[in-house]
PDB file of C-alpha atoms in Angstrom:
ATOM      1  CA  LEU A   1     -83.260  -0.659-195.409  1.00  0.00           C
ATOM      2  CA  ALA A   2     -86.048  -1.610-197.770  1.00  0.00           C
ATOM      3  CA  GLU A   3     -83.568  -3.530-199.914  1.00  0.00           C
ATOM      4  CA  ARG A   4     -82.307  -5.400-196.865  1.00  0.00           C
ATOM      5  CA  GLU A   5     -85.836  -6.241-195.825  1.00  0.00           C
ATOM      6  CA  LYS A   6     -86.561  -7.441-199.351  1.00  0.00           C
ATOM      7  CA  ALA A   7     -83.420  -9.564-199.290  1.00  0.00           C
ATOM      8  CA  TYR A   8     -84.373 -10.856-195.856  1.00  0.00           C
ATOM      9  CA  GLU A   9     -87.872 -11.764-197.092  1.00  0.00           C
ATOM     10  CA  ALA A  10     -86.384 -13.515-200.145  1.00  0.00           C
ATOM     11  CA  VAL A  11     -84.021 -15.532-197.950  1.00  0.00           C
ATOM     12  CA  ARG A  12     -86.866 -16.256-195.529  1.00  0.00           C
ATOM     13  CA  SER A  13     -89.225 -17.500-198.272  1.00  0.00           C
ATOM     14  CA  GLU A  14     -86.441 -19.598-199.807  1.00  0.00           C
ATOM     15  CA  PHE A  15     -85.704 -21.078-196.396  1.00  0.00           C
ATOM     16  CA  ASP A  16     -89.389 -21.821-195.745  1.00  0.00           C
ATOM     17  CA  ALA A  17     -89.688 -23.583-199.117  1.00  0.00           C
ATOM     18  CA  PHE A  18     -86.541 -25.596-198.398  1.00  0.00           C
ATOM     19  CA  LYS A  19     -87.852 -26.463-194.937  1.00  0.00           C
ATOM     20  CA  LEU A  20     -91.171 -27.706-196.367  1.00  0.00           C
ATOM     21  CA  GLU A  21     -89.322 -29.801-198.924  1.00  0.00           C
ATOM     22  CA  ALA A  22     -87.146 -31.346-196.191  1.00  0.00           C
ATOM     23  CA  VAL A  23     -90.209 -32.152-194.067  1.00  0.00           C
ATOM     24  CA  GLU A  24     -91.876 -33.845-197.053  1.00  0.00           C
ATOM     25  CA  ARG A  25     -88.718 -35.879-197.696  1.00  0.00           C
ATOM     26  CA  VAL A  26     -88.611 -37.019-194.085  1.00  0.00           C
ATOM     27  CA  ARG A  27     -92.293 -37.989-194.220  1.00  0.00           C
ATOM     28  CA  GLY A  28     -91.672 -39.941-197.406  1.00  0.00           C
ATOM     29  CA  LEU A  29     -88.767 -41.772-195.815  1.00  0.00           C
ATOM     30  CA  GLU A  30     -90.841 -42.525-192.734  1.00  0.00           C
ATOM     31  CA  ALA A  31     -93.581 -43.964-194.962  1.00  0.00           C
ATOM     32  CA  ARG A  32     -90.997 -46.169-196.699  1.00  0.00           C
ATOM     33  CA  VAL A  33     -89.753 -47.371-193.312  1.00  0.00           C
ATOM     34  CA  ARG A  34     -93.334 -48.290-192.315  1.00  0.00           C
ATOM     35  CA  GLU A  35     -93.818 -50.153-195.603  1.00  0.00           C
ATOM     36  CA  THR A  36     -90.553 -52.017-195.106  1.00  0.00           C
ATOM     37  CA  GLU A  37     -91.533 -52.949-191.568  1.00  0.00           C
ATOM     38  CA  ALA A  38     -94.855 -54.279-192.868  1.00  0.00           C
ATOM     39  CA  ARG A  39     -93.018 -56.378-195.456  1.00  0.00           C
ATOM     40  CA  VAL A  40     -90.694 -57.687-192.762  1.00  0.00           C
ATOM     41  CA  GLU A  41     -93.696 -58.654-190.655  1.00  0.00           C
ATOM     42  CA  VAL A  42     -95.230 -60.522-193.606  1.00  0.00           C
ATOM     43  CA  ALA A  43     -91.925 -62.305-194.264  1.00  0.00           C
ATOM     44  CA  GLU A  44     -91.649 -63.283-190.604  1.00  0.00           C
ATOM     45  CA  THR A  45     -95.208 -64.610-190.694  1.00  0.00           C
ATOM     46  CA  GLN A  46     -94.357 -66.652-193.786  1.00  0.00           C
ATOM     47  CA  ARG A  47     -91.215 -67.909-192.080  1.00  0.00           C
ATOM     48  CA  ASP A  48     -93.234 -69.000-189.054  1.00  0.00           C
ATOM     49  CA  ALA A  49     -95.759 -70.741-191.305  1.00  0.00           C
ATOM     50  CA  MET A  50     -92.923 -72.529-193.113  1.00  0.00           C
ATOM     51  CA  ARG A  51     -91.480 -73.626-189.782  1.00  0.00           C
ATOM     52  CA  ALA A  52     -94.854 -75.040-188.784  1.00  0.00           C
ATOM     53  CA  GLU A  53     -95.025 -76.861-192.124  1.00  0.00           C
ATOM     54  CA  LEU A  54     -91.540 -78.225-191.606  1.00  0.00           C
ATOM     55  CA  GLU A  55     -92.430 -79.381-188.097  1.00  0.00           C
ATOM     56  CA  ALA A  56     -95.557 -81.114-189.421  1.00  0.00           C
ATOM     57  CA  ALA A  57     -93.487 -82.805-192.134  1.00  0.00           C
ATOM     58  CA  ARG A  58     -90.935 -83.881-189.523  1.00  0.00           C
ATOM     59  CA  ARG A  59     -93.678 -85.357-187.344  1.00  0.00           C
ATOM     60  CA  SER A  60     -95.138 -87.080-190.384  1.00  0.00           C
ATOM     61  CA  LEU A  61     -91.710 -88.480-191.200  1.00  0.00           C
ATOM     62  CA  GLU A  62     -91.274 -89.710-187.628  1.00  0.00           C
ATOM     63  CA  ASP A  63     -94.740 -91.300-187.714  1.00  0.00           C
ATOM     64  CA  ALA A  64     -93.953 -92.976-191.027  1.00  0.00           C
ATOM     65  CA  TRP A  65     -90.638 -94.198-189.651  1.00  0.00           C
ATOM     66  CA  ALA A  66     -92.352 -95.513-186.527  1.00  0.00           C
ATOM     67  CA  LYS A  67     -94.922 -97.258-188.721  1.00  0.00           C
ATOM     68  CA  ALA A  68     -92.131 -98.694-190.845  1.00  0.00           C
ATOM     69  CA  LYS A  69     -90.387-100.013-187.710  1.00  0.00           C
ATOM     70  CA  GLU A  70     -93.676-101.408-186.438  1.00  0.00           C
ATOM     71  CA  GLU A  71     -94.414-103.131-189.730  1.00  0.00           C
ATOM     72  CA  THR A  72     -90.902-104.530-189.874  1.00  0.00           C
ATOM     73  CA  ALA A  73     -91.243-105.857-186.326  1.00  0.00           C
ATOM     74  CA  ARG A  74     -94.599-107.394-187.214  1.00  0.00           C
ATOM     75  CA  ALA A  75     -93.089-108.986-190.309  1.00  0.00           C
ATOM     76  CA  ASP A  76     -90.232-110.372-188.209  1.00  0.00           C
ATOM     77  CA  ALA A  77     -92.699-111.763-185.644  1.00  0.00           C
ATOM     78  CA  ASN A  78     -94.732-113.410-188.385  1.00  0.00           C
ATOM     79  CA  GLU A  79     -91.574-114.874-189.868  1.00  0.00           C
ATOM     80  CA  THR A  80     -90.449-116.363-186.538  1.00  0.00           C
ATOM     81  CA  ARG A  81     -93.937-117.765-185.791  1.00  0.00           C
ATOM     82  CA  GLY A  82     -94.250-119.564-188.988  1.00  0.00           C
ATOM     83  CA  ARG A  83     -92.152-119.596-192.071  1.00  0.00           C
ATOM     84  CA  ASP A  84     -94.754-121.852-193.598  1.00  0.00           C
ATOM     85  CA  PHE A  85     -97.114-118.956-194.063  1.00  0.00           C
ATOM     86  CA  ALA A  86     -95.386-117.441-197.100  1.00  0.00           C
ATOM     87  CA  ASP A  87     -98.438-115.373-198.037  1.00  0.00           C
ATOM     88  CA  LYS A  88     -98.436-113.615-194.667  1.00  0.00           C
ATOM     89  CA  PHE A  89     -94.740-112.913-194.962  1.00  0.00           C
ATOM     90  CA  ALA A  90     -95.168-111.458-198.447  1.00  0.00           C
ATOM     91  CA  MET A  91     -97.993-109.248-197.185  1.00  0.00           C
ATOM     92  CA  ALA A  92     -95.882-107.950-194.285  1.00  0.00           C
ATOM     93  CA  ASP A  93     -93.049-107.211-196.692  1.00  0.00           C
ATOM     94  CA  GLN A  94     -95.425-105.278-198.935  1.00  0.00           C
ATOM     95  CA  LEU A  95     -96.607-103.273-195.924  1.00  0.00           C
ATOM     96  CA  ARG A  96     -92.999-102.516-195.030  1.00  0.00           C
ATOM     97  CA  LEU A  97     -92.333-101.338-198.576  1.00  0.00           C
ATOM     98  CA  ALA A  98     -95.427 -99.139-198.457  1.00  0.00           C
ATOM     99  CA  ALA A  99     -94.243 -97.644-195.153  1.00  0.00           C
ATOM    100  CA  GLU A 100     -90.803 -96.968-196.625  1.00  0.00           C
ATOM    101  CA  ALA A 101     -92.436 -95.302-199.621  1.00  0.00           C
ATOM    102  CA  ALA A 102     -94.477 -93.158-197.221  1.00  0.00           C
ATOM    103  CA  ARG A 103     -91.299 -92.324-195.274  1.00  0.00           C
ATOM    104  CA  GLU A 104     -89.509 -91.343-198.483  1.00  0.00           C
ATOM    105  CA  LYS A 105     -92.467 -89.205-199.478  1.00  0.00           C
ATOM    106  CA  ALA A 106     -92.417 -87.551-196.055  1.00  0.00           C
ATOM    107  CA  GLU A 107     -88.658 -86.986-196.384  1.00  0.00           C
ATOM    108  CA  ARG A 108     -89.200 -85.288-199.732  1.00  0.00           C
ATOM    109  CA  SER A 109     -91.941 -83.157-198.208  1.00  0.00           C
ATOM    110  CA  ALA A 110     -89.638 -82.231-195.341  1.00  0.00           C
ATOM    111  CA  GLU A 111     -86.880 -81.269-197.782  1.00  0.00           C
ATOM    112  CA  GLU A 112     -89.295 -79.151-199.822  1.00  0.00           C
ATOM    113  CA  ALA A 113     -90.584 -77.466-196.668  1.00  0.00           C
ATOM    114  CA  GLY A 114     -86.976 -76.829-195.607  1.00  0.00           C
ATOM    115  CA  GLU A 115     -86.244 -75.211-198.957  1.00  0.00           C
ATOM    116  CA  ARG A 116     -89.332 -73.030-198.658  1.00  0.00           C
ATOM    117  CA  LEU A 117     -88.273 -72.094-195.129  1.00  0.00           C
ATOM    118  CA  ARG A 118     -84.788 -71.162-196.326  1.00  0.00           C
ATOM    119  CA  ALA A 119     -86.341 -69.057-199.110  1.00  0.00           C
ATOM    120  CA  ALA A 120     -88.615 -67.314-196.591  1.00  0.00           C
ATOM    121  CA  GLU A 121     -85.663 -66.676-194.274  1.00  0.00           C
ATOM    122  CA  ALA A 122     -83.683 -65.223-197.188  1.00  0.00           C
ATOM    123  CA  ALA A 123     -86.652 -62.973-198.022  1.00  0.00           C
ATOM    124  CA  ALA A 124     -86.851 -61.912-194.368  1.00  0.00           C
ATOM    125  CA  ARG A 125     -83.119 -61.127-194.353  1.00  0.00           C
ATOM    126  CA  ALA A 126     -83.510 -59.076-197.541  1.00  0.00           C
ATOM    127  CA  ALA A 127     -86.454 -57.205-196.038  1.00  0.00           C
ATOM    128  CA  MET A 128     -84.488 -56.532-192.860  1.00  0.00           C
ATOM    129  CA  GLU A 129     -81.592 -55.172-194.961  1.00  0.00           C
ATOM    130  CA  GLU A 130     -84.029 -52.975-196.870  1.00  0.00           C
ATOM    131  CA  LYS A 131     -85.452 -51.754-193.558  1.00  0.00           C
ATOM    132  CA  ARG A 132     -81.932 -50.996-192.281  1.00  0.00           C
ATOM    133  CA  VAL A 133     -81.109 -49.017-195.431  1.00  0.00           C
ATOM    134  CA  GLY A 134     -84.386 -47.120-195.121  1.00  0.00           C
ATOM    135  CA  GLU A 135     -83.648 -46.310-191.498  1.00  0.00           C
ATOM    136  CA  GLU A 136     -80.165 -45.090-192.453  1.00  0.00           C
ATOM    137  CA  ARG A 137     -81.686 -42.856-195.112  1.00  0.00           C
ATOM    138  CA  ALA A 138     -84.263 -41.557-192.651  1.00  0.00           C
ATOM    139  CA  SER A 139     -81.493 -40.850-190.143  1.00  0.00           C
ATOM    140  CA  ALA A 140     -79.516 -38.975-192.788  1.00  0.00           C
ATOM    141  CA  ALA A 141     -82.603 -36.948-193.725  1.00  0.00           C
ATOM    142  CA  ILE A 142     -83.229 -36.106-190.078  1.00  0.00           C
ATOM    143  CA  ALA A 143     -79.589 -35.009-189.711  1.00  0.00           C
ATOM    144  CA  ALA A 144     -79.944 -32.863-192.840  1.00  0.00           C
ATOM    145  CA  ALA A 145     -83.106 -31.309-191.411  1.00  0.00           C
ATOM    146  CA  GLY A 146     -81.162 -30.524-188.221  1.00  0.00           C
ATOM    147  CA  LYS A 147     -78.438 -28.841-190.256  1.00  0.00           C
ATOM    148  CA  GLU A 148     -81.075 -26.869-192.137  1.00  0.00           C
ATOM    149  CA  ARG A 149     -82.623 -25.776-188.829  1.00  0.00           C
ATOM    150  CA  ASP A 150     -79.202 -24.635-187.594  1.00  0.00           C
ATOM    151  CA  ALA A 151     -78.611 -22.744-190.831  1.00  0.00           C
ATOM    152  CA  ARG A 152     -82.027 -21.097-190.467  1.00  0.00           C
ATOM    153  CA  ARG A 153     -81.205 -20.019-186.925  1.00  0.00           C
ATOM    154  CA  ASP A 154     -77.870 -18.625-188.103  1.00  0.00           C
ATOM    155  CA  ALA A 155     -79.658 -16.743-190.898  1.00  0.00           C
ATOM    156  CA  GLU A 156     -82.253 -15.401-188.457  1.00  0.00           C
ATOM    157  CA  ARG A 157     -79.516 -14.290-186.050  1.00  0.00           C
ATOM    158  CA  ALA A 158     -77.621 -12.626-188.909  1.00  0.00           C
ATOM    159  CA  ALA A 159     -80.839 -10.906-190.002  1.00  0.00           C
ATOM    160  CA  ARG A 160     -81.449  -9.670-186.448  1.00  0.00           C
ATOM    161  CA  GLU A 161     -77.872  -8.419-186.274  1.00  0.00           C
ATOM    162  CA  ALA A 162     -78.246  -6.730-189.650  1.00  0.00           C
ATOM    163  CA  THR A 163     -81.527  -5.164-188.545  1.00  0.00           C
ATOM    164  CA  SER A 164     -79.931  -4.040-185.302  1.00  0.00           C
ATOM    165  CA  ALA A 165     -76.949  -2.630-187.190  1.00  0.00           C
ATOM    166  CA  ALA A 166     -79.301  -0.862-189.587  1.00  0.00           C
ATOM    167  CA  THR A 167     -81.307   0.497-186.681  1.00  0.00           C
ATOM    168  CA  ASP A 168     -78.134   1.685-184.959  1.00  0.00           C
ATOM    169  CA  ALA A 169     -76.926   3.229-188.202  1.00  0.00           C
ATOM    170  CA  TRP A 170     -80.242   4.986-188.759  1.00  0.00           C
TER     171      TRP A 170
END
């Protein structure tokens, strides 16, 4: 009986150590999930900021295009009012060219903002994938902890049965 109790205590201490290790693993996985979620939140914030930048660049491009149209219309009006004023026509043409340069600059800015937005979205997708993998690992660890709990219950039941059998045999 003493040997059985010793064996039972050895199994019990081994089980308790295994249980503590499993709990620590689950906590570690939960911490990784929280970190991943924080990274996802940062990536989403960056994505939103990039979208705002892109929207500002688009508005700037539209404003530049509107200015370019306005300057072109003004140049056309000046041309129809008096072709004799060559200096005024040249000035309007220069303004139109400046507006086109501003539009091109705004287009480049919009393209750069779009690239940054795509990079931020890719980072957000990668973070979401990392979060999904972390959640899968946490789920697997939780399932393993459940199996360990079931094994512990089976071991406890077997120990009770063994104790009962020993008591009956005594």
